[in-house]
Structure formats: C-alpha cells, structure tokens
Amino acid sequence: MTRSRRQAVARPRRQRHTAALLGTVLFLVLAASGAAHAAWTTAASPATGSVTSGSISIAQSGFDQLNFDYSASSLVTTKPVTVSNGAVPSTYALTLAGTSATAGLAGAITVTTWPVASTAHCTSSTTLPGSETVRTWTSGTTLTGSVAADSSVVYCVRTSISSPIPAAYGGGHVAARLDLTAAVGTNWKAAPVTVAVAQTVPDTTAPTAPTGLTSSSTTDAATTLAWTAATDNVGIASYRVYRDTVLVRSVVAGTTFTDTGLNVGTTYSYTVDALDAAGNSSAMSSAVTATTSQSPSSTSWYRVKSGGLCVTGSTNANGPVTVQVCNESLTTQLWRYDLVNPSNYLITSQAAAGLAWQRTTTAAVVMATRNVSDSSQQWGGTLSGNGLYQFVMQVNRNKTECITVPSYTAGTALQTQSCSAGSAQQFTLTAAN
C-alpha cells in the first residue's frame, strides 16, 4: 500500500479537551489608612492547561477627612472622596449615612454630593453645579456607577449645618459611615465595608448659676454647704466651691460640701459655680457666710500659728515654747485647751500630756508640770480680729500681759509682753483632727 493510500484510509484521532473549572473569589479589605479595597480574582484550573489570572480592585479614599467639629465660625466642610479601580472594569456603590447621633442632629446636617473631574475641583470655594444631590445624614446618600480599568471617579462631599446652631445640639455628635460595595457582572458582589467618621457640635452654653446656697452644722473647724442644682442644656459635670474667693474644691459631686480645717472664731464667705462637661462655667452663686465657734473645744487638738510658723513645745519640764516651721507630723505642735474656770484655759501638749504652758518670773513661756491651781498656767483667749487670738495672762491685779513672738525666725522662744494690737501677739487656732 502506498503512503498516500495509508493516509487516505487512516481514521482521524479524536482529541479530548478537559474543560477548565473557573472559580471566582471576591473579597473586600479595609486598610488601616481608611481606604476601602475590593478585589476579585479568577483561579487557575487544576486540569491540564491554564487560565490567565485577572484581578479587579476597588478602593476609596478621602471619606475619613470628613471628621469635623462644627462651630459658630465653622459651619461647612468640603472634601473629595475618590473611587479608584484596578485592571478590570467594575461597578460600585457608595452609601453615605449616619449610624447614630444626638437627637435631631443627623437630620440637621446637610450632605451635598456631586461628581468632579479631580480632587483639585473640590474645595471649600467650589461652586455647586446645580445638579448636586442634597440629603442629610439621616436620609443617607447612595452614589453608584461604573469605573473603567485603571481609572477613578471623584465625588465632592460637602456637609453643613445652619447658623445659629441650636443650643439643643450643643455637645452633640453624629457617627457617620461610608459603605463601599463592588460588583463584577451580575453574579459577584462584595460584602460592604465601612469607613467611619464623627462630626460634633461643641457645647458653648454656660450652665445657670447655683441658687439657694446655705451653710449649716458649723463647728469650730468645719461648716456644711448646700445649694440648689444648676441647669444646663447638656448636663452639669461638677461644681466649684470658693472660700473668700479662693477655690477650695475643684470637683464636687452632688449639691453639698463640708469644708474642714477652718480656724476658730473666723467668718468665711462662700460662693459656688457650676461646670458642664465642655468646661463652660456658670456665674457665681450668691454668697453665704459661716462663722466658726469662738471657743476651742476641749476634745480637739489645735495648731497655733503666727507669722506662718507653728507654736512648738519642748517635751521636757521647763523647756521653751518656740515657733518653728509647721510640720503636720509633729505632735509637739498640737495643743489642747482645758477650761479650768469660766474664762481661762490650761494649754497642754499632745507630745507631753503632763506639761502645760507657764509664764516664768522672767516673762518667758515654758513647758511646766501641769497644775490647774497655778495662775501662771491660766491663759485667757481674746479675739482681736477675725479669727485672730491673743493669749492673755493676768500677771497681777494691775498688770496684764500677752504672749508675744519677738521674731518670726524658726526657734524663737515665746515671751509675754504688755498687750498691744500688733501682729506679733496675734495667733490662729486650727483644728488638727
């Protein structure tokens, strides 16, 4: 058989083709930068041969720039939002909507969107085209379209609130988000992902002033204040209490406060103001006065001060009584007043209970063994001013002397001298317990 004959009678061989199974995967990633990204790929067939892989990516950028704080001088913000595509044509949907808000605020913020040629065409001075979409955070806005391969679409987004901003919105906020979805044809869609922003309205409304300020339960060392609560458009965060115009407590929960550590026989003036969470302060309340007891208690220990120094006693009999730098840990600076007759006290030390102040024949003041019958240990207390005491000794029928600080130098010993109105004979008594 010739070669040509063999070719003529040969039966054609059937070729087999293995069909390729194409799988598609669509996924969406939100990067830490705030850009949303969707990608779709075709997977290679496990059978003999291959399918060229393709991918599509959808990303957004710019929405996070809509974080904004409104104010009376800043009522509008305008930012571009860009949708960028990868190598495969795709469709997209962007939804802008509020997710939570202070009552009424989401509906009071207008959200205006329109397409622009580039981000450079979206600024605060950009004029509206007349075809813009106007919604609110409550009603939401959905932007849809398709993007060619390796191209992008830019939207200008402008949010605004009317002026004047209602006080009811003060301190309010809107949580808003952008939802991005992407699709390839009609069969594959990416699950939406979100980029969140927050827009706020500052609270600039001050609370009302507290009213009805009173003082009660005043002792030789403390007084209790009470007042009627202030009101505020958002809420009261705290109160501040002032004694003689000086702040004594910066944060007070509730509407009462007990001020302690006061001086004996002293009149104080108190006022209170209110603060809200934004730091707005009210006007001051009306003032109220409180006067501590004029006589020290026989059950309390006191610090005795003059010229910023504290009276300090020796723990030894006949040791001096001096003025020293105040130290709250020293019991030698704590004194108790024991009434021995209607007008006189024995003044004893916590550090040496058996010793008391005594005037010597040389007019020195020393610590001596306690003796209630010894007139040289009996001291009268006389108010010489608001909270200022003189310690008076009836030396004899015709002579009265007062304890004196000869020099305001630590270590100076006390003496008695003829009574006068000078500051060297004026002392304050402050309860230590």
Tab-separated table of C-alpha atoms in Angstrom:
chain	number	residue	atom	x	y	z
A	1	MET	CA	0.000	0.000	0.000
A	2	THR	CA	1.371	3.315	-0.942
A	3	ARG	CA	1.931	6.082	1.560
A	4	SER	CA	-0.862	8.134	0.059
A	5	ARG	CA	-3.271	5.229	0.450
A	6	ARG	CA	-2.376	4.709	4.072
A	7	GLN	CA	-3.062	8.375	4.736
A	8	ALA	CA	-6.371	8.145	2.933
A	9	VAL	CA	-7.694	5.269	4.982
A	10	ALA	CA	-6.310	6.364	8.340
A	11	ARG	CA	-9.079	7.251	10.766
A	12	PRO	CA	-8.788	10.675	12.362
A	13	ARG	CA	-7.856	10.559	16.036
A	14	ARG	CA	-10.433	12.114	18.408
A	15	GLN	CA	-8.887	14.881	20.516
A	16	ARG	CA	-10.010	15.197	24.102
A	17	HIS	CA	-10.237	18.575	25.782
A	18	THR	CA	-10.518	18.887	29.534
A	19	ALA	CA	-12.868	21.685	30.488
A	20	ALA	CA	-11.371	24.255	32.828
A	21	LEU	CA	-13.209	24.939	36.026
A	22	LEU	CA	-13.140	28.651	36.716
A	23	GLY	CA	-13.535	29.779	40.296
A	24	THR	CA	-14.058	33.333	41.296
A	25	VAL	CA	-13.270	34.917	44.603
A	26	LEU	CA	-14.403	38.336	45.651
A	27	PHE	CA	-13.176	39.914	48.811
A	28	LEU	CA	-13.113	43.341	50.406
A	29	VAL	CA	-10.458	44.770	52.697
A	30	LEU	CA	-10.480	47.963	54.710
A	31	ALA	CA	-6.925	49.116	55.188
A	32	ALA	CA	-5.754	50.814	58.352
A	33	SER	CA	-5.392	54.055	56.387
A	34	GLY	CA	-9.163	54.230	55.958
A	35	ALA	CA	-9.176	53.212	52.282
A	36	ALA	CA	-11.704	50.554	51.360
A	37	HIS	CA	-10.476	47.937	48.871
A	38	ALA	CA	-12.365	45.225	46.998
A	39	ALA	CA	-10.595	42.567	44.860
A	40	TRP	CA	-11.770	39.752	42.599
A	41	THR	CA	-9.565	37.060	41.026
A	42	THR	CA	-10.004	34.086	38.704
A	43	ALA	CA	-8.267	30.961	39.955
A	44	ALA	CA	-6.240	28.665	37.595
A	45	SER	CA	-7.896	25.344	36.610
A	46	PRO	CA	-6.410	22.258	38.248
A	47	ALA	CA	-6.749	20.391	34.923
A	48	THR	CA	-4.107	20.320	32.202
A	49	GLY	CA	-3.557	23.797	30.816
A	50	SER	CA	-4.056	27.189	32.440
A	51	VAL	CA	-6.316	30.204	32.535
A	52	THR	CA	-4.757	33.616	32.612
A	53	SER	CA	-5.446	35.228	36.016
A	54	GLY	CA	-7.149	38.578	36.178
A	55	SER	CA	-7.991	40.845	39.128
A	56	ILE	CA	-10.174	43.824	39.932
A	57	SER	CA	-9.703	46.145	42.853
A	58	ILE	CA	-11.958	48.916	44.101
A	59	ALA	CA	-10.712	51.416	46.667
A	60	GLN	CA	-11.944	54.635	48.219
A	61	SER	CA	-10.002	57.431	49.860
A	62	GLY	CA	-10.878	60.757	51.423
A	63	PHE	CA	-14.002	59.966	53.420
A	64	ASP	CA	-12.088	59.969	56.701
A	65	GLN	CA	-11.314	63.659	56.095
A	66	LEU	CA	-14.951	64.428	56.898
A	67	ASN	CA	-14.250	64.108	60.621
A	68	PHE	CA	-15.270	67.615	61.677
A	69	ASP	CA	-16.152	69.848	64.625
A	70	TYR	CA	-18.766	72.476	63.784
A	71	SER	CA	-18.769	75.865	65.466
A	72	ALA	CA	-20.350	79.283	65.018
A	73	SER	CA	-17.396	80.279	62.819
A	74	SER	CA	-17.026	76.931	61.041
A	75	LEU	CA	-20.320	75.662	59.673
A	76	VAL	CA	-19.207	73.826	56.498
A	77	THR	CA	-16.616	71.260	55.464
A	78	THR	CA	-15.904	70.132	51.885
A	79	LYS	CA	-13.769	67.106	50.998
A	80	PRO	CA	-13.211	64.927	47.889
A	81	VAL	CA	-13.919	61.184	48.011
A	82	THR	CA	-12.169	59.125	45.336
A	83	VAL	CA	-13.190	55.704	43.998
A	84	SER	CA	-10.201	54.048	42.285
A	85	ASN	CA	-10.324	50.941	40.095
A	86	GLY	CA	-7.763	48.286	39.207
A	87	ALA	CA	-7.222	46.366	35.979
A	88	VAL	CA	-10.779	45.101	35.360
A	89	PRO	CA	-13.892	47.249	34.756
A	90	SER	CA	-16.353	47.101	37.648
A	91	THR	CA	-19.407	48.708	39.138
A	92	TYR	CA	-19.557	50.281	42.582
A	93	ALA	CA	-21.954	51.701	45.137
A	94	LEU	CA	-21.051	54.216	47.832
A	95	THR	CA	-23.559	54.892	50.597
A	96	LEU	CA	-23.073	57.810	52.996
A	97	ALA	CA	-25.301	57.702	56.085
A	98	GLY	CA	-25.445	58.420	59.777
A	99	THR	CA	-25.349	55.482	62.168
A	100	SER	CA	-26.021	57.223	65.481
A	101	ALA	CA	-26.475	60.790	66.628
A	102	THR	CA	-27.680	63.163	69.291
A	103	ALA	CA	-31.428	63.577	68.880
A	104	GLY	CA	-32.216	65.590	65.750
A	105	LEU	CA	-28.626	66.425	64.853
A	106	ALA	CA	-28.192	63.933	61.987
A	107	GLY	CA	-31.210	65.432	60.254
A	108	ALA	CA	-29.903	68.967	60.781
A	109	ILE	CA	-26.648	68.341	58.901
A	110	THR	CA	-26.989	68.656	55.127
A	111	VAL	CA	-24.902	66.273	52.983
A	112	THR	CA	-24.385	67.544	49.430
A	113	THR	CA	-22.577	65.453	46.777
A	114	TRP	CA	-21.659	65.905	43.128
A	115	PRO	CA	-19.095	64.419	40.724
A	116	VAL	CA	-15.978	66.419	39.862
A	117	ALA	CA	-13.138	65.956	37.398
A	118	SER	CA	-10.438	65.681	40.079
A	119	THR	CA	-9.763	66.344	43.740
A	120	ALA	CA	-8.457	69.798	42.790
A	121	HIS	CA	-12.017	70.704	41.765
A	122	CYS	CA	-13.375	70.021	45.261
A	123	THR	CA	-12.514	72.810	47.690
A	124	SER	CA	-14.362	74.956	50.183
A	125	SER	CA	-14.852	77.595	47.492
A	126	THR	CA	-16.134	75.226	44.799
A	127	THR	CA	-19.483	76.389	43.407
A	128	LEU	CA	-22.336	73.911	43.323
A	129	PRO	CA	-23.054	72.724	39.760
A	130	GLY	CA	-26.844	72.790	40.058
A	131	SER	CA	-27.122	69.022	39.588
A	132	GLU	CA	-25.880	68.104	43.037
A	133	THR	CA	-27.592	65.593	45.310
A	134	VAL	CA	-28.760	67.042	48.625
A	135	ARG	CA	-29.562	64.766	51.540
A	136	THR	CA	-28.893	64.594	55.296
A	137	TRP	CA	-27.050	62.076	57.433
A	138	THR	CA	-30.476	60.761	58.394
A	139	SER	CA	-31.795	60.199	54.861
A	140	GLY	CA	-28.454	58.983	53.506
A	141	THR	CA	-26.913	59.251	50.038
A	142	THR	CA	-26.099	56.424	47.600
A	143	LEU	CA	-23.678	57.050	44.737
A	144	THR	CA	-23.451	54.393	42.022
A	145	GLY	CA	-21.659	53.944	38.743
A	146	SER	CA	-19.034	52.029	36.866
A	147	VAL	CA	-15.312	52.577	36.638
A	148	ALA	CA	-13.146	51.684	33.678
A	149	ALA	CA	-9.946	49.753	34.209
A	150	ASP	CA	-7.155	51.736	35.830
A	151	SER	CA	-9.289	54.833	36.327
A	152	SER	CA	-11.081	56.645	39.126
A	153	VAL	CA	-14.167	58.663	39.952
A	154	VAL	CA	-14.153	61.644	42.311
A	155	TYR	CA	-17.104	62.980	44.276
A	156	CYS	CA	-17.171	66.245	46.154
A	157	VAL	CA	-18.885	65.872	49.537
A	158	ARG	CA	-19.950	68.968	51.469
A	159	THR	CA	-21.581	68.771	54.895
A	160	SER	CA	-23.022	71.810	56.636
A	161	ILE	CA	-25.217	72.984	59.482
A	162	SER	CA	-27.293	76.155	59.607
A	163	SER	CA	-26.478	79.200	61.724
A	164	PRO	CA	-27.147	79.849	64.508
A	165	ILE	CA	-26.578	76.326	65.749
A	166	PRO	CA	-29.459	75.472	68.106
A	167	ALA	CA	-28.378	75.201	71.735
A	168	ALA	CA	-30.066	71.805	71.910
A	169	TYR	CA	-27.344	70.401	69.634
A	170	GLY	CA	-24.519	71.677	71.848
A	171	GLY	CA	-22.216	68.840	72.831
A	172	GLY	CA	-23.886	66.586	70.264
A	173	HIS	CA	-22.308	64.256	67.752
A	174	VAL	CA	-23.085	62.262	64.621
A	175	ALA	CA	-21.399	58.963	63.819
A	176	ALA	CA	-21.472	58.523	60.034
A	177	ARG	CA	-20.028	55.980	57.641
A	178	LEU	CA	-19.297	55.217	54.037
A	179	ASP	CA	-20.324	51.760	52.809
A	180	LEU	CA	-18.471	50.580	49.699
A	181	THR	CA	-19.592	47.637	47.596
A	182	ALA	CA	-18.182	46.371	44.307
A	183	ALA	CA	-19.570	44.022	41.647
A	184	VAL	CA	-18.251	42.057	38.687
A	185	GLY	CA	-21.039	41.435	36.204
A	186	THR	CA	-24.274	40.347	37.810
A	187	ASN	CA	-23.135	37.327	39.772
A	188	TRP	CA	-20.427	38.518	42.111
A	189	LYS	CA	-20.749	41.206	44.744
A	190	ALA	CA	-18.502	42.173	47.582
A	191	ALA	CA	-19.890	42.451	51.068
A	192	PRO	CA	-19.983	46.102	52.144
A	193	VAL	CA	-17.241	47.527	54.323
A	194	THR	CA	-17.319	50.791	56.207
A	195	VAL	CA	-15.196	53.823	56.883
A	196	ALA	CA	-16.411	55.750	59.924
A	197	VAL	CA	-16.252	59.446	60.734
A	198	ALA	CA	-17.565	61.598	63.556
A	199	GLN	CA	-18.938	65.114	63.374
A	200	THR	CA	-19.579	67.114	66.520
A	201	VAL	CA	-21.132	70.354	67.676
A	202	PRO	CA	-19.345	71.994	70.610
A	203	ASP	CA	-21.270	72.948	73.711
A	204	THR	CA	-20.872	76.696	74.233
A	205	THR	CA	-23.869	77.268	76.503
A	206	ALA	CA	-22.974	78.004	80.124
A	207	PRO	CA	-24.985	76.463	82.964
A	208	THR	CA	-27.217	78.591	85.122
A	209	ALA	CA	-25.800	79.717	88.449
A	210	PRO	CA	-26.471	77.528	91.510
A	211	THR	CA	-29.042	79.067	93.839
A	212	GLY	CA	-30.097	78.817	97.461
A	213	LEU	CA	-26.585	78.447	98.926
A	214	THR	CA	-26.702	77.847	102.692
A	215	SER	CA	-24.306	76.907	105.483
A	216	SER	CA	-25.171	74.739	108.470
A	217	SER	CA	-23.729	72.496	111.184
A	218	THR	CA	-20.865	74.937	111.708
A	219	THR	CA	-18.353	73.980	114.411
A	220	ASP	CA	-15.021	75.432	115.498
A	221	ALA	CA	-13.384	73.796	112.459
A	222	ALA	CA	-15.965	72.978	109.765
A	223	THR	CA	-19.177	74.006	108.044
A	224	THR	CA	-21.520	72.226	105.626
A	225	LEU	CA	-22.693	73.963	102.464
A	226	ALA	CA	-25.742	73.059	100.380
A	227	TRP	CA	-27.252	74.562	97.239
A	228	THR	CA	-29.915	74.041	94.593
A	229	ALA	CA	-28.624	72.381	91.434
A	230	ALA	CA	-27.806	74.445	88.367
A	231	THR	CA	-29.262	73.557	84.964
A	232	ASP	CA	-27.559	73.096	81.587
A	233	ASN	CA	-28.540	72.251	78.013
A	234	VAL	CA	-26.387	69.097	78.158
A	235	GLY	CA	-25.794	68.435	81.841
A	236	ILE	CA	-23.860	69.558	84.915
A	237	ALA	CA	-20.487	67.875	85.354
A	238	SER	CA	-19.322	69.394	88.638
A	239	TYR	CA	-19.352	72.344	90.988
A	240	ARG	CA	-16.550	74.526	92.354
A	241	VAL	CA	-16.601	75.884	95.897
A	242	TYR	CA	-14.812	79.125	96.786
A	243	ARG	CA	-13.922	80.314	100.269
A	244	ASP	CA	-13.200	84.044	100.452
A	245	THR	CA	-12.901	83.992	96.607
A	246	VAL	CA	-10.211	81.262	96.733
A	247	LEU	CA	-11.017	77.875	95.153
A	248	VAL	CA	-11.095	75.175	97.843
A	249	ARG	CA	-12.624	72.289	95.907
A	250	SER	CA	-12.428	71.943	92.124
A	251	VAL	CA	-14.730	68.940	91.649
A	252	VAL	CA	-17.774	68.334	93.787
A	253	ALA	CA	-20.317	65.636	93.011
A	254	GLY	CA	-23.810	66.450	94.213
A	255	THR	CA	-25.006	69.662	95.834
A	256	THR	CA	-23.403	69.555	99.297
A	257	PHE	CA	-19.872	70.038	100.565
A	258	THR	CA	-18.326	70.099	104.047
A	259	ASP	CA	-15.382	72.462	104.362
A	260	THR	CA	-12.952	71.431	107.090
A	261	GLY	CA	-9.686	72.699	108.552
A	262	LEU	CA	-11.154	76.098	109.407
A	263	ASN	CA	-9.810	78.478	112.024
A	264	VAL	CA	-11.556	79.053	115.348
A	265	GLY	CA	-13.661	82.219	115.632
A	266	THR	CA	-13.470	83.078	111.944
A	267	THR	CA	-16.099	84.308	109.494
A	268	TYR	CA	-15.824	82.930	105.966
A	269	SER	CA	-17.660	83.864	102.770
A	270	TYR	CA	-18.582	81.110	100.304
A	271	THR	CA	-19.723	81.042	96.688
A	272	VAL	CA	-20.299	78.184	94.228
A	273	ASP	CA	-20.317	77.945	90.434
A	274	ALA	CA	-21.224	75.100	88.055
A	275	LEU	CA	-19.301	73.448	85.224
A	276	ASP	CA	-20.591	71.381	82.326
A	277	ALA	CA	-18.637	68.651	80.548
A	278	ALA	CA	-17.383	71.128	77.938
A	279	GLY	CA	-15.837	73.320	80.625
A	280	ASN	CA	-18.396	76.129	80.416
A	281	SER	CA	-18.784	77.783	83.812
A	282	SER	CA	-21.808	79.492	85.270
A	283	ALA	CA	-21.964	82.803	87.048
A	284	MET	CA	-21.222	82.682	90.758
A	285	SER	CA	-23.977	81.912	93.208
A	286	SER	CA	-24.955	84.451	95.801
A	287	ALA	CA	-22.541	84.437	98.748
A	288	VAL	CA	-23.245	82.935	102.152
A	289	THR	CA	-21.194	83.427	105.320
A	290	ALA	CA	-20.316	80.962	108.055
A	291	THR	CA	-18.696	81.815	111.390
A	292	THR	CA	-16.895	79.100	113.326
A	293	SER	CA	-17.221	78.759	117.097
A	294	GLN	CA	-15.276	81.390	119.012
A	295	SER	CA	-14.049	78.963	121.667
A	296	PRO	CA	-11.852	75.923	121.062
A	297	SER	CA	-13.212	72.518	122.017
A	298	SER	CA	-11.673	70.706	124.988
A	299	THR	CA	-11.748	67.455	122.979
A	300	SER	CA	-9.817	68.674	119.935
A	301	TRP	CA	-6.163	69.293	119.189
A	302	TYR	CA	-5.150	72.536	117.512
A	303	ARG	CA	-2.224	74.026	115.678
A	304	VAL	CA	-1.370	77.521	116.845
A	305	LYS	CA	0.198	79.719	114.177
A	306	SER	CA	1.665	83.191	113.954
A	307	GLY	CA	3.503	84.673	111.011
A	308	GLY	CA	3.331	81.362	109.131
A	309	LEU	CA	5.158	79.478	111.902
A	310	CYS	CA	3.715	76.962	114.367
A	311	VAL	CA	3.989	77.154	118.142
A	312	THR	CA	6.090	74.162	119.250
A	313	GLY	CA	6.686	72.885	122.777
A	314	SER	CA	9.559	71.086	124.428
A	315	THR	CA	8.856	67.642	125.860
A	316	ASN	CA	10.956	68.489	128.926
A	317	ALA	CA	9.805	70.353	132.023
A	318	ASN	CA	10.999	73.963	131.916
A	319	GLY	CA	11.818	73.564	128.218
A	320	PRO	CA	10.960	76.543	125.993
A	321	VAL	CA	7.893	77.133	123.874
A	322	THR	CA	9.080	78.329	120.454
A	323	VAL	CA	7.892	78.967	116.924
A	324	GLN	CA	9.077	76.508	114.284
A	325	VAL	CA	8.373	75.608	110.675
A	326	CYS	CA	4.993	73.878	110.604
A	327	ASN	CA	5.114	70.097	110.292
A	328	GLU	CA	1.873	68.140	110.446
A	329	SER	CA	3.683	65.026	111.660
A	330	LEU	CA	4.932	66.708	114.868
A	331	THR	CA	2.796	66.137	117.962
A	332	THR	CA	4.848	68.848	119.710
A	333	GLN	CA	2.846	71.308	117.562
A	334	LEU	CA	-0.561	70.047	118.736
A	335	TRP	CA	-2.317	71.733	121.669
A	336	ARG	CA	-5.469	71.219	123.690
A	337	TYR	CA	-7.381	73.840	125.641
A	338	ASP	CA	-8.694	72.626	129.012
A	339	LEU	CA	-11.134	75.063	130.585
A	340	VAL	CA	-10.237	75.490	134.289
A	341	ASN	CA	-12.629	78.363	135.049
A	342	PRO	CA	-15.182	80.355	133.041
A	343	SER	CA	-12.526	82.437	131.294
A	344	ASN	CA	-9.174	80.646	131.470
A	345	TYR	CA	-7.504	77.594	129.926
A	346	LEU	CA	-4.623	75.278	130.612
A	347	ILE	CA	-2.863	74.659	127.306
A	348	THR	CA	-1.338	71.176	127.160
A	349	SER	CA	0.797	69.325	124.622
A	350	GLN	CA	-0.120	66.094	122.837
A	351	ALA	CA	3.552	65.135	122.929
A	352	ALA	CA	3.774	65.610	126.718
A	353	ALA	CA	0.330	65.398	128.317
A	354	GLY	CA	1.640	66.205	131.809
A	355	LEU	CA	3.080	69.544	130.732
A	356	ALA	CA	1.378	72.902	130.141
A	357	TRP	CA	2.288	76.445	129.132
A	358	GLN	CA	3.567	78.528	132.004
A	359	ARG	CA	4.799	82.115	132.354
A	360	THR	CA	8.021	82.359	134.326
A	361	THR	CA	9.010	85.282	136.502
A	362	THR	CA	11.261	86.427	133.653
A	363	ALA	CA	8.273	86.582	131.260
A	364	ALA	CA	9.392	83.508	129.305
A	365	VAL	CA	6.857	80.894	128.220
A	366	VAL	CA	7.948	77.346	129.064
A	367	MET	CA	6.555	73.846	129.464
A	368	ALA	CA	5.881	73.066	133.128
A	369	THR	CA	4.262	70.289	135.103
A	370	ARG	CA	0.529	70.701	134.761
A	371	ASN	CA	-1.114	72.393	137.759
A	372	VAL	CA	-4.692	73.652	137.460
A	373	SER	CA	-4.265	75.763	140.591
A	374	ASP	CA	-1.232	77.638	139.316
A	375	SER	CA	-2.365	81.017	137.984
A	376	SER	CA	0.805	81.292	135.890
A	377	GLN	CA	-0.589	78.437	133.772
A	378	GLN	CA	-4.012	80.011	133.261
A	379	TRP	CA	-4.437	81.761	129.945
A	380	GLY	CA	-7.352	83.738	128.612
A	381	GLY	CA	-8.225	83.727	124.918
A	382	THR	CA	-9.361	87.019	123.429
A	383	LEU	CA	-10.403	87.597	119.817
A	384	SER	CA	-8.516	90.598	118.465
A	385	GLY	CA	-9.835	90.281	114.907
A	386	ASN	CA	-11.454	87.819	112.522
A	387	GLY	CA	-10.006	84.501	113.691
A	388	LEU	CA	-7.068	86.194	115.464
A	389	TYR	CA	-6.440	85.323	119.108
A	390	GLN	CA	-4.397	86.876	121.881
A	391	PHE	CA	-3.267	84.699	124.798
A	392	VAL	CA	-3.678	86.865	127.881
A	393	MET	CA	-2.115	86.377	131.321
A	394	GLN	CA	-3.317	88.287	134.389
A	395	VAL	CA	0.120	88.706	135.978
A	396	ASN	CA	-1.274	90.596	138.951
A	397	ARG	CA	-4.185	92.825	139.783
A	398	ASN	CA	-2.704	95.743	137.905
A	399	LYS	CA	-0.789	94.028	135.118
A	400	THR	CA	-1.949	92.075	132.060
A	401	GLU	CA	0.438	90.615	129.501
A	402	CYS	CA	0.037	88.762	126.187
A	403	ILE	CA	2.151	86.040	124.608
A	404	THR	CA	4.444	87.585	122.012
A	405	VAL	CA	6.628	86.288	119.167
A	406	PRO	CA	9.726	88.539	119.379
A	407	SER	CA	10.916	87.487	115.907
A	408	TYR	CA	9.468	85.419	113.091
A	409	THR	CA	12.525	83.222	112.948
A	410	ALA	CA	12.303	79.474	113.499
A	411	GLY	CA	13.480	78.647	117.010
A	412	THR	CA	12.466	81.957	118.581
A	413	ALA	CA	11.172	81.494	122.160
A	414	LEU	CA	7.823	82.984	123.168
A	415	GLN	CA	7.614	85.698	125.799
A	416	THR	CA	4.899	87.730	127.477
A	417	GLN	CA	4.738	91.480	126.995
A	418	SER	CA	2.228	94.236	127.516
A	419	CYS	CA	-0.748	93.617	125.293
A	420	SER	CA	-0.977	95.549	122.019
A	421	ALA	CA	-2.670	95.295	118.643
A	422	GLY	CA	0.482	94.155	116.852
A	423	SER	CA	0.649	91.016	114.708
A	424	ALA	CA	3.369	89.555	116.965
A	425	GLN	CA	0.626	88.906	119.551
A	426	GLN	CA	-1.937	87.506	117.105
A	427	PHE	CA	-2.413	83.752	116.615
A	428	THR	CA	-4.765	81.486	114.679
A	429	LEU	CA	-6.135	78.201	116.015
A	430	THR	CA	-6.794	75.415	113.505
A	431	ALA	CA	-8.220	72.040	114.495
A	432	ALA	CA	-5.908	69.179	113.532
A	433	ASN	CA	-8.350	66.282	113.910
